[in-house]
Amino acid sequence: MIELMLQAEQTLGLGLLDQAERLYEQAAAADPHNAIAIVGLARVRLDRGDRPGAHELVLRALSVDPENATALRMEARLREVLAGEGLVVYPPQKASAPARRGLVARLLGRDR
């Protein structure tokens, strides 16, 4: 999985958006709780100029990992930009303590 993510990051850095998107989608399909892959998909959308689509994906990443620093910064900036374009976008809902505990359990492999 790490190699796939590194390859996706490299292709995105080279501007190969279609290839990067495929790689991030593979990573997200293999692990739907991979917030980093979902943020990668959001970055691809952003590079294509699809700010609302990028925001939607960032919100999805935050639903998986509410404390993902990259997703939090990206969401705040996208919300600001979208508001400047006249689109009303609300901040993400704060995760409840049980949701956070569920994330920790999944990360530790104790949710089974």
Coordinates of N, CA and C in Angstrom, one line a residue:
M1 N 0.8 -1.2 0.0 CA 0.0 0.0 0.0 C 0.9 1.3 0.0
I2 N 1.9 1.2 0.8 CA 2.8 2.4 0.8 C 3.4 2.7 -0.5
E3 N 3.8 1.7 -1.3 CA 4.4 1.9 -2.6 C 3.4 2.5 -3.5
L4 N 2.1 2.0 -3.4 CA 1.1 2.6 -4.3 C 0.9 4.1 -4.0
M5 N 0.9 4.4 -2.7 CA 0.7 5.8 -2.3 C 1.8 6.7 -2.7
L6 N 3.1 6.2 -2.6 CA 4.2 6.9 -3.1 C 4.2 7.1 -4.6
Q7 N 3.8 6.1 -5.3 CA 3.7 6.2 -6.8 C 2.6 7.3 -7.1
A8 N 1.5 7.3 -6.4 CA 0.4 8.2 -6.7 C 0.9 9.6 -6.4
E9 N 1.6 9.8 -5.3 CA 2.2 11.1 -5.0 C 3.1 11.6 -6.1
Q10 N 4.0 10.7 -6.5 CA 5.0 11.1 -7.6 C 4.3 11.5 -8.9
T11 N 3.3 10.7 -9.3 CA 2.6 11.0 -10.5 C 1.8 12.3 -10.4
L12 N 1.2 12.6 -9.2 CA 0.5 13.8 -9.0 C 1.5 15.0 -9.1
G13 N 2.7 14.8 -8.5 CA 3.7 15.9 -8.6 C 4.2 16.2 -10.0
L14 N 4.1 15.1 -10.9 CA 4.5 15.3 -12.3 C 3.4 15.8 -13.1
G15 N 2.2 16.0 -12.5 CA 1.0 16.5 -13.2 C 0.3 15.5 -14.0
L16 N 0.6 14.2 -13.8 CA -0.1 13.1 -14.5 C -1.4 12.8 -13.7
L17 N -2.4 13.6 -13.9 CA -3.6 13.6 -13.1 C -4.4 12.3 -13.3
D18 N -4.5 11.8 -14.5 CA -5.3 10.6 -14.7 C -4.7 9.4 -14.0
Q19 N -3.3 9.3 -14.1 CA -2.6 8.2 -13.5 C -2.7 8.3 -12.0
A20 N -2.5 9.5 -11.5 CA -2.5 9.7 -10.0 C -3.9 9.4 -9.5
E21 N -4.9 9.8 -10.2 CA -6.3 9.5 -9.8 C -6.5 8.0 -9.7
R22 N -6.1 7.2 -10.7 CA -6.2 5.8 -10.7 C -5.5 5.1 -9.5
L23 N -4.3 5.6 -9.2 CA -3.6 5.0 -8.1 C -4.2 5.4 -6.8
Y24 N -4.6 6.6 -6.6 CA -5.3 7.0 -5.3 C -6.6 6.2 -5.2
E25 N -7.4 6.0 -6.3 CA -8.6 5.2 -6.3 C -8.3 3.8 -5.9
Q26 N -7.3 3.2 -6.4 CA -6.9 1.8 -6.0 C -6.6 1.8 -4.5
A27 N -5.9 2.7 -4.0 CA -5.5 2.7 -2.6 C -6.8 2.9 -1.7
A28 N -7.7 3.8 -2.1 CA -8.9 4.0 -1.4 C -9.9 2.8 -1.5
A29 N -9.9 2.1 -2.6 CA -10.7 0.9 -2.7 C -10.1 -0.2 -1.9
A30 N -8.8 -0.3 -1.8 CA -8.2 -1.4 -1.0 C -8.4 -1.1 0.5
D31 N -8.5 0.2 0.9 CA -8.7 0.5 2.3 C -9.6 1.8 2.3
P32 N -10.9 1.6 2.5 CA -11.8 2.7 2.5 C -11.6 3.7 3.6
H33 N -10.8 3.3 4.6 CA -10.5 4.2 5.8 C -9.2 4.9 5.6
N34 N -8.6 4.9 4.4 CA -7.4 5.5 4.1 C -7.6 7.0 3.7
A35 N -7.6 7.8 4.8 CA -7.9 9.3 4.6 C -6.9 9.9 3.7
I36 N -5.7 9.5 3.7 CA -4.6 10.1 2.9 C -4.9 9.9 1.4
A37 N -5.4 8.7 1.1 CA -5.7 8.4 -0.4 C -6.9 9.3 -0.8
I38 N -7.9 9.5 0.1 CA -9.0 10.3 -0.2 C -8.6 11.8 -0.4
V39 N -7.7 12.2 0.5 CA -7.1 13.6 0.3 C -6.4 13.7 -1.0
G40 N -5.7 12.7 -1.4 CA -5.0 12.6 -2.7 C -6.0 12.8 -3.8
L41 N -7.1 12.1 -3.8 CA -8.1 12.3 -4.8 C -8.7 13.7 -4.8
A42 N -8.8 14.3 -3.6 CA -9.2 15.7 -3.5 C -8.2 16.6 -4.2
R43 N -7.0 16.3 -4.0 CA -5.9 17.2 -4.6 C -6.0 17.1 -6.2
V44 N -6.3 15.8 -6.7 CA -6.4 15.7 -8.1 C -7.6 16.5 -8.6
R45 N -8.7 16.5 -7.9 CA -9.9 17.3 -8.3 C -9.5 18.8 -8.3
L46 N -8.8 19.2 -7.2 CA -8.4 20.6 -7.1 C -7.5 21.0 -8.3
D47 N -6.6 20.1 -8.7 CA -5.7 20.4 -9.8 C -6.5 20.5 -11.1
R48 N -7.6 19.8 -11.2 CA -8.5 19.9 -12.4 C -9.4 21.1 -12.3
G49 N -9.4 21.8 -11.2 CA -10.3 23.0 -11.1 C -11.6 22.7 -10.5
D50 N -11.9 21.5 -10.0 CA -13.1 21.1 -9.4 C -13.1 21.3 -7.9
R51 N -13.3 22.6 -7.5 CA -13.2 22.9 -6.1 C -14.4 22.3 -5.3
P52 N -15.6 22.3 -5.8 CA -16.7 21.7 -5.0 C -16.4 20.2 -4.9
G53 N -16.0 19.5 -5.9 CA -15.7 18.1 -5.9 C -14.5 17.8 -4.9
A54 N -13.5 18.7 -4.9 CA -12.4 18.5 -3.9 C -12.9 18.7 -2.5
H55 N -13.8 19.6 -2.3 CA -14.3 19.9 -0.9 C -15.1 18.6 -0.5
E56 N -15.9 18.1 -1.4 CA -16.7 16.9 -1.0 C -15.8 15.7 -0.6
L57 N -14.7 15.5 -1.3 CA -13.7 14.5 -1.0 C -13.0 14.8 0.3
V58 N -12.7 16.0 0.6 CA -12.0 16.4 1.9 C -13.0 16.1 3.0
L59 N -14.2 16.4 2.8 CA -15.2 16.1 3.9 C -15.3 14.6 4.1
R60 N -15.2 13.8 3.1 CA -15.2 12.3 3.2 C -14.0 11.9 4.0
A61 N -12.8 12.5 3.7 CA -11.6 12.1 4.4 C -11.7 12.5 5.9
L62 N -12.3 13.6 6.2 CA -12.5 14.0 7.6 C -13.5 13.1 8.3
S63 N -14.4 12.5 7.6 CA -15.4 11.6 8.2 C -14.6 10.3 8.6
V64 N -13.6 10.0 7.9 CA -12.8 8.8 8.2 C -11.8 9.1 9.3
D65 N -11.1 10.3 9.2 CA -10.1 10.7 10.1 C -10.3 12.2 10.4
P66 N -11.1 12.5 11.5 CA -11.4 13.9 11.8 C -10.3 14.7 12.2
E67 N -9.1 14.1 12.5 CA -8.0 14.9 13.0 C -6.9 15.0 11.9
N68 N -7.2 14.6 10.7 CA -6.2 14.6 9.6 C -5.8 16.1 9.3
A69 N -4.6 16.5 9.7 CA -4.2 17.9 9.6 C -4.3 18.5 8.2
T70 N -3.9 17.7 7.2 CA -3.9 18.1 5.8 C -5.4 18.3 5.4
A71 N -6.2 17.4 5.7 CA -7.6 17.5 5.3 C -8.3 18.7 6.0
L72 N -7.9 18.9 7.3 CA -8.5 20.1 8.0 C -8.1 21.4 7.4
R73 N -6.8 21.5 7.0 CA -6.3 22.8 6.4 C -7.0 23.0 5.0
M74 N -7.0 21.9 4.2 CA -7.6 21.9 2.9 C -9.1 22.3 2.9
E75 N -9.8 21.7 3.9 CA -11.2 22.0 4.0 C -11.5 23.4 4.4
A76 N -10.7 24.0 5.3 CA -10.9 25.4 5.7 C -10.6 26.3 4.5
R77 N -9.5 26.0 3.8 CA -9.2 26.9 2.6 C -10.2 26.8 1.5
L78 N -10.7 25.6 1.2 CA -11.7 25.4 0.2 C -13.0 26.0 0.6
R79 N -13.4 25.9 1.9 CA -14.6 26.6 2.3 C -14.5 28.1 2.1
E80 N -13.4 28.6 2.4 CA -13.1 30.1 2.2 C -13.2 30.5 0.7
V81 N -12.6 29.7 -0.1 CA -12.6 30.0 -1.6 C -14.0 29.8 -2.2
L82 N -14.7 28.7 -1.8 CA -16.0 28.5 -2.3 C -17.0 29.6 -1.8
A83 N -16.8 30.1 -0.6 CA -17.6 31.2 -0.1 C -17.4 32.4 -0.9
G84 N -16.1 32.6 -1.3 CA -15.8 33.8 -2.2 C -16.4 33.7 -3.6
E85 N -16.7 32.5 -4.0 CA -17.4 32.2 -5.3 C -18.9 32.2 -5.1
G86 N -19.4 32.5 -3.9 CA -20.8 32.5 -3.7 C -21.5 31.2 -3.3
L87 N -20.7 30.2 -3.1 CA -21.2 28.9 -2.6 C -21.2 28.8 -1.1
V88 N -22.3 28.5 -0.5 CA -22.4 28.3 0.9 C -22.0 26.9 1.3
V89 N -20.9 26.9 2.0 CA -20.4 25.6 2.5 C -20.2 25.7 4.0
Y90 N -20.7 24.7 4.7 CA -20.6 24.7 6.1 C -19.4 23.9 6.6
P91 N -18.8 24.2 7.7 CA -17.7 23.5 8.3 C -18.2 22.0 8.6
P92 N -17.2 21.1 8.6 CA -17.6 19.7 8.9 C -18.1 19.6 10.3
Q93 N -18.9 18.6 10.6 CA -19.4 18.3 11.9 C -18.2 17.8 12.7
K94 N -18.1 18.1 14.0 CA -17.1 17.6 14.8 C -17.5 16.1 15.1
A95 N -16.4 15.3 15.1 CA -16.7 13.8 15.4 C -16.9 13.7 16.9
S96 N -17.8 12.8 17.2 CA -18.1 12.5 18.6 C -17.0 11.7 19.2
A97 N -16.9 11.6 20.5 CA -15.9 10.8 21.1 C -16.0 9.4 20.7
P98 N -17.2 8.8 20.7 CA -17.3 7.4 20.2 C -16.7 7.2 18.8
A99 N -17.0 8.1 17.9 CA -16.4 8.0 16.6 C -14.9 8.0 16.6
R100 N -14.3 8.9 17.4 CA -12.9 8.9 17.5 C -12.3 7.6 18.1
R101 N -13.0 7.1 19.1 CA -12.6 5.8 19.7 C -12.7 4.7 18.6
G102 N -13.7 4.8 17.8 CA -13.8 3.8 16.7 C -12.7 3.8 15.7
L103 N -12.2 5.1 15.4 CA -11.1 5.2 14.5 C -9.8 4.6 15.2
V104 N -9.6 4.9 16.4 CA -8.4 4.4 17.1 C -8.5 2.9 17.1
A105 N -9.7 2.3 17.4 CA -9.8 0.9 17.4 C -9.5 0.3 16.1
R106 N -10.0 0.9 15.0 CA -9.7 0.4 13.6 C -8.2 0.4 13.4
L107 N -7.5 1.5 13.8 CA -6.1 1.7 13.5 C -5.3 0.6 14.3
L108 N -5.8 0.3 15.5 CA -5.1 -0.7 16.3 C -5.5 -2.1 16.0
G109 N -6.5 -2.2 15.1 CA -7.0 -3.6 14.7 C -7.9 -4.2 15.7
R110 N -8.5 -3.4 16.5 CA -9.3 -4.0 17.6 C -10.8 -3.9 17.4
D111 N -11.2 -3.6 16.1 CA -12.6 -3.3 15.9 C -13.3 -4.6 15.4
R112 N -12.6 -5.7 15.4 CA -13.2 -6.9 14.9 C -13.9 -7.7 15.9

